[in-house]
């Protein structure tokens, strides 16, 4: 059998970053943004070159009050070539996302029994069946569907996740019609050797074109893990502006990998993201202003110092 196309081997330098700050970032933040504020942030992110967004979740407004405005927000986001998607936990969420005019959704299946219970109040088999039903419906409707396999490295309740289980769930979602699998280190507990093995196996079995990586930076490992997934062949990454993020139902989950940190590392290493790091820094500043909190990735202080330095040079 011919092995699947592997961008790492074929030298493909283009990387797509999916901005998840408006969903993963805001779902857990103590401040609830208005739709106008979300649109301001979206506009700043678009200006920085982002063309793929997970905008919100069509979940229970009681479970995630910060995203209760999902339909109204989506209605106000301009329609252009940008890929707009939303997380849906069940068929009800899928129908709501469709009614809001979205052509792309993401289902979320945790790799462990307990996290499914805590997150969407379903057993693992029930969650797998529900996600598969959404994948099948989406495929039939011509809607792009991503399946997250959450807690792909570790679960806050059950500890380290077996890679074989992640692979089985990913295979089941692809079989049901998912176009893309996002392997998500939901609580940022993965380590390089684990991620190398997991992504190596996933690329070999499913092909890099069907995979995305979603890392949280809880233990300052997210950039390293991204590099490892990149070397395995993955060219699609999630990130959140300013490193916002965390799952309210997964204790210990902290911010996502910051978009500006990832974009900077990739650009420096000769990969093409289509993003402006200046624009991302500006968007992070917008997020901080709107949320009234200091946000920002690891390069923020250094970047600001560079700019002050350059500003001082141009004055003298
Ligand atoms: N969108 C909006 N409301 C929904 C919904 C959806 N997709 N699915 C169910 N609901 C509503 C029901 O109508 C019901 O409303 P009511 O209390 O006003 O009658 C309520 O939510 C509970 O419905 P039920 O079917 O009993 O669901 P549940 O209580 O078992 O909760 C979820 C299941 C999935 C709806 C809920 O756990 C949830 O939204 N979780 C959020 C998960 C999440 O966002 N995690 C972070 C990202 S991974
Ligand atoms: Zn996440």
Coordinates of N, CA and C in Angstrom, one line a residue, residues 180-263:
X180 N -11.9 15.9 9.1 CA -10.7 16.3 9.8 C -10.8 15.8 11.2
X181 N -9.6 15.3 11.8 CA -9.6 15.0 13.2 C -8.6 15.9 13.9
X182 N -9.1 16.6 14.9 CA -8.2 17.4 15.7 C -7.8 16.7 17.0
X183 N -6.6 16.3 17.1 CA -6.1 15.6 18.3 C -5.8 16.8 19.3
X184 N -6.6 16.7 20.4 CA -6.5 17.9 21.4 C -5.9 17.5 22.7
X185 N -4.9 18.2 23.1 CA -4.3 18.0 24.4 C -5.0 19.0 25.3
X186 N -6.2 18.7 25.7 CA -7.1 19.6 26.3 C -6.6 20.3 27.6
X187 N -5.8 19.5 28.4 CA -5.3 20.1 29.6 C -3.8 20.4 29.5
X188 N -3.3 20.3 28.3 CA -1.9 20.7 28.2 C -0.9 19.8 29.0
X189 N -1.2 18.5 29.0 CA -0.4 17.6 29.8 C 0.5 16.7 28.9
X190 N 0.5 16.9 27.6 CA 1.3 16.0 26.8 C 2.8 16.3 26.9
X191 N 3.6 15.3 26.5 CA 5.0 15.6 26.5 C 5.6 15.1 25.2
X192 N 6.8 15.6 24.8 CA 7.3 15.4 23.5 C 7.3 13.9 23.0
X193 N 7.7 13.0 23.9 CA 7.8 11.6 23.4 C 6.4 11.0 23.1
X194 N 5.5 11.4 23.9 CA 4.1 10.9 23.8 C 3.5 11.5 22.5
X195 N 3.7 12.8 22.2 CA 3.1 13.4 21.1 C 3.8 12.9 19.8
X196 N 5.1 12.7 19.9 CA 5.8 12.1 18.7 C 5.2 10.8 18.3
X197 N 4.9 10.0 19.3 CA 4.4 8.6 19.0 C 2.9 8.8 18.5
X198 N 2.1 9.6 19.2 CA 0.7 9.7 18.8 C 0.6 10.3 17.4
X199 N 1.2 11.4 17.1 CA 1.1 12.0 15.8 C 1.8 11.2 14.7
X200 N 2.9 10.5 15.1 CA 3.5 9.6 14.1 C 2.6 8.5 13.7
X201 N 1.9 7.9 14.6 CA 0.9 6.9 14.3 C -0.3 7.4 13.5
X202 N -0.7 8.6 14.0 CA -1.9 9.1 13.3 C -1.6 9.5 11.9
X203 N -0.5 10.1 11.6 CA -0.1 10.5 10.2 C 0.0 9.2 9.4
X204 N 0.7 8.2 10.0 CA 0.9 7.0 9.2 C -0.5 6.3 8.9
X205 N -1.4 6.4 9.8 CA -2.7 5.7 9.6 C -3.7 6.5 8.8
X206 N -3.8 7.8 9.1 CA -4.9 8.6 8.5 C -4.4 9.6 7.4
X207 N -3.1 9.9 7.4 CA -2.6 10.9 6.5 C -2.6 12.3 7.1
X208 N -1.6 13.1 6.9 CA -1.5 14.4 7.6 C -2.7 15.3 7.1
X209 N -3.1 15.1 5.9 CA -4.1 16.1 5.4 C -5.4 16.0 6.2
X210 N -5.6 14.9 6.9 CA -6.9 14.8 7.7 C -6.7 15.1 9.2
X211 N -5.5 15.7 9.5 CA -5.2 15.9 10.9 C -5.0 17.3 11.2
X212 N -5.3 17.7 12.5 CA -5.0 19.0 13.0 C -4.5 18.8 14.5
X213 N -3.7 19.7 14.9 CA -3.2 19.6 16.3 C -3.7 20.8 17.2
X214 N -4.1 20.5 18.4 CA -4.7 21.5 19.3 C -4.0 21.3 20.7
X215 N -3.1 22.3 20.9 CA -2.4 22.2 22.2 C -2.7 23.3 23.1
X216 N -2.7 23.0 24.4 CA -2.8 24.0 25.5 C -1.4 24.1 26.1
X217 N -1.1 25.3 26.7 CA 0.2 25.6 27.1 C 0.4 25.5 28.6
X218 N -0.4 24.7 29.3 CA -0.4 24.6 30.8 C 1.0 24.4 31.3
X219 N 1.8 23.5 30.7 CA 3.1 23.2 31.2 C 4.2 23.7 30.3
X220 N 3.9 24.8 29.6 CA 4.9 25.5 28.7 C 5.5 24.6 27.6
X221 N 4.6 23.6 27.2 CA 5.1 22.6 26.2 C 4.5 22.8 24.8
X222 N 3.5 23.7 24.7 CA 2.7 23.7 23.5 C 3.5 24.0 22.2
X223 N 4.5 24.9 22.3 CA 5.3 25.2 21.1 C 6.2 24.0 20.7
X224 N 6.7 23.4 21.7 CA 7.6 22.2 21.4 C 6.7 21.1 20.8
X225 N 5.5 20.9 21.4 CA 4.6 19.8 20.8 C 4.2 20.2 19.4
X226 N 4.0 21.5 19.2 CA 3.6 21.8 17.8 C 4.7 21.5 16.8
X227 N 5.9 21.8 17.2 CA 7.0 21.5 16.3 C 7.1 20.0 16.0
X228 N 6.8 19.2 17.1 CA 6.9 17.8 16.9 C 5.8 17.3 15.9
X229 N 4.6 17.9 16.1 CA 3.5 17.5 15.2 C 3.8 17.9 13.8
X230 N 4.4 19.1 13.7 CA 4.8 19.7 12.4 C 5.8 18.7 11.7
X231 N 6.8 18.3 12.5 CA 7.8 17.3 11.9 C 7.2 16.0 11.5
X232 N 6.1 15.7 12.2 CA 5.4 14.4 11.8 C 4.6 14.6 10.5
X233 N 4.4 15.9 10.1 CA 3.7 16.1 8.9 C 2.5 17.0 9.0
X234 N 2.0 17.2 10.2 CA 0.8 18.0 10.4 C 1.0 19.5 9.9
X235 N 0.0 20.0 9.2 CA 0.1 21.4 8.7 C -1.1 22.2 9.1
X236 N -1.9 21.7 10.0 CA -3.0 22.5 10.5 C -3.0 22.5 12.0
X237 N -3.0 23.7 12.6 CA -2.8 23.9 14.0 C -3.9 24.9 14.5
X238 N -4.4 24.6 15.7 CA -5.2 25.5 16.4 C -4.4 26.4 17.3
X239 N -4.8 27.6 17.5 CA -4.1 28.5 18.4 C -5.1 29.6 18.8
X240 N -4.8 30.3 19.9 CA -5.8 31.2 20.5 C -5.0 32.6 20.7
X241 N -5.6 33.6 20.2 CA -4.9 34.9 20.3 C -4.6 35.2 21.8
X242 N -3.4 35.6 22.1 CA -3.0 36.0 23.4 C -2.9 34.8 24.4
X243 N -3.1 33.6 23.8 CA -3.0 32.4 24.7 C -4.3 32.3 25.6
X244 N -5.4 32.9 25.2 CA -6.6 32.8 25.9 C -7.1 31.3 25.9
X245 N -7.8 30.9 26.9 CA -8.4 29.6 26.8 C -8.4 28.7 28.0
X246 N -9.1 27.6 27.8 CA -9.3 26.6 28.9 C -10.7 26.1 28.8
X247 N -10.8 24.8 29.3 CA -12.1 24.2 29.3 C -12.7 24.3 30.7
X248 N -14.0 24.8 30.8 CA -14.6 24.9 32.1 C -14.9 23.5 32.7
X249 N -14.9 22.5 31.9 CA -15.2 21.2 32.4 C -14.0 20.3 32.6
X250 N -12.8 20.8 32.4 CA -11.6 20.0 32.5 C -10.7 20.8 33.5
X251 N -10.8 20.5 34.8 CA -9.9 21.2 35.7 C -8.5 21.1 35.3
X252 N -7.8 22.2 35.4 CA -6.3 22.2 35.1 C -6.1 22.7 33.7
X253 N -7.1 22.8 32.9 CA -6.9 23.2 31.5 C -6.6 24.7 31.6
X254 N -5.4 25.1 31.0 CA -5.2 26.6 31.0 C -5.2 27.0 29.6
X255 N -4.6 28.2 29.3 CA -4.7 28.7 28.0 C -4.2 27.9 26.9
X256 N -4.7 28.2 25.7 CA -4.2 27.5 24.5 C -2.9 28.1 24.1
X257 N -2.2 27.4 23.2 CA -1.0 28.0 22.6 C -1.4 29.3 22.0
X258 N -0.6 30.3 22.2 CA -0.9 31.7 21.7 C -0.6 31.7 20.2
X259 N -1.5 32.3 19.5 CA -1.4 32.4 18.0 C -0.1 33.1 17.6
X260 N 0.2 34.2 18.3 CA 1.3 35.0 17.9 C 2.6 34.2 18.2
X261 N 2.7 33.4 19.2 CA 3.9 32.6 19.4 C 4.1 31.6 18.3
X262 N 3.0 30.9 18.0 CA 3.1 29.9 17.0 C 3.4 30.5 15.6
X263 N 2.8 31.6 15.3 CA 3.0 32.2 14.0 C 4.5 32.7 13.9

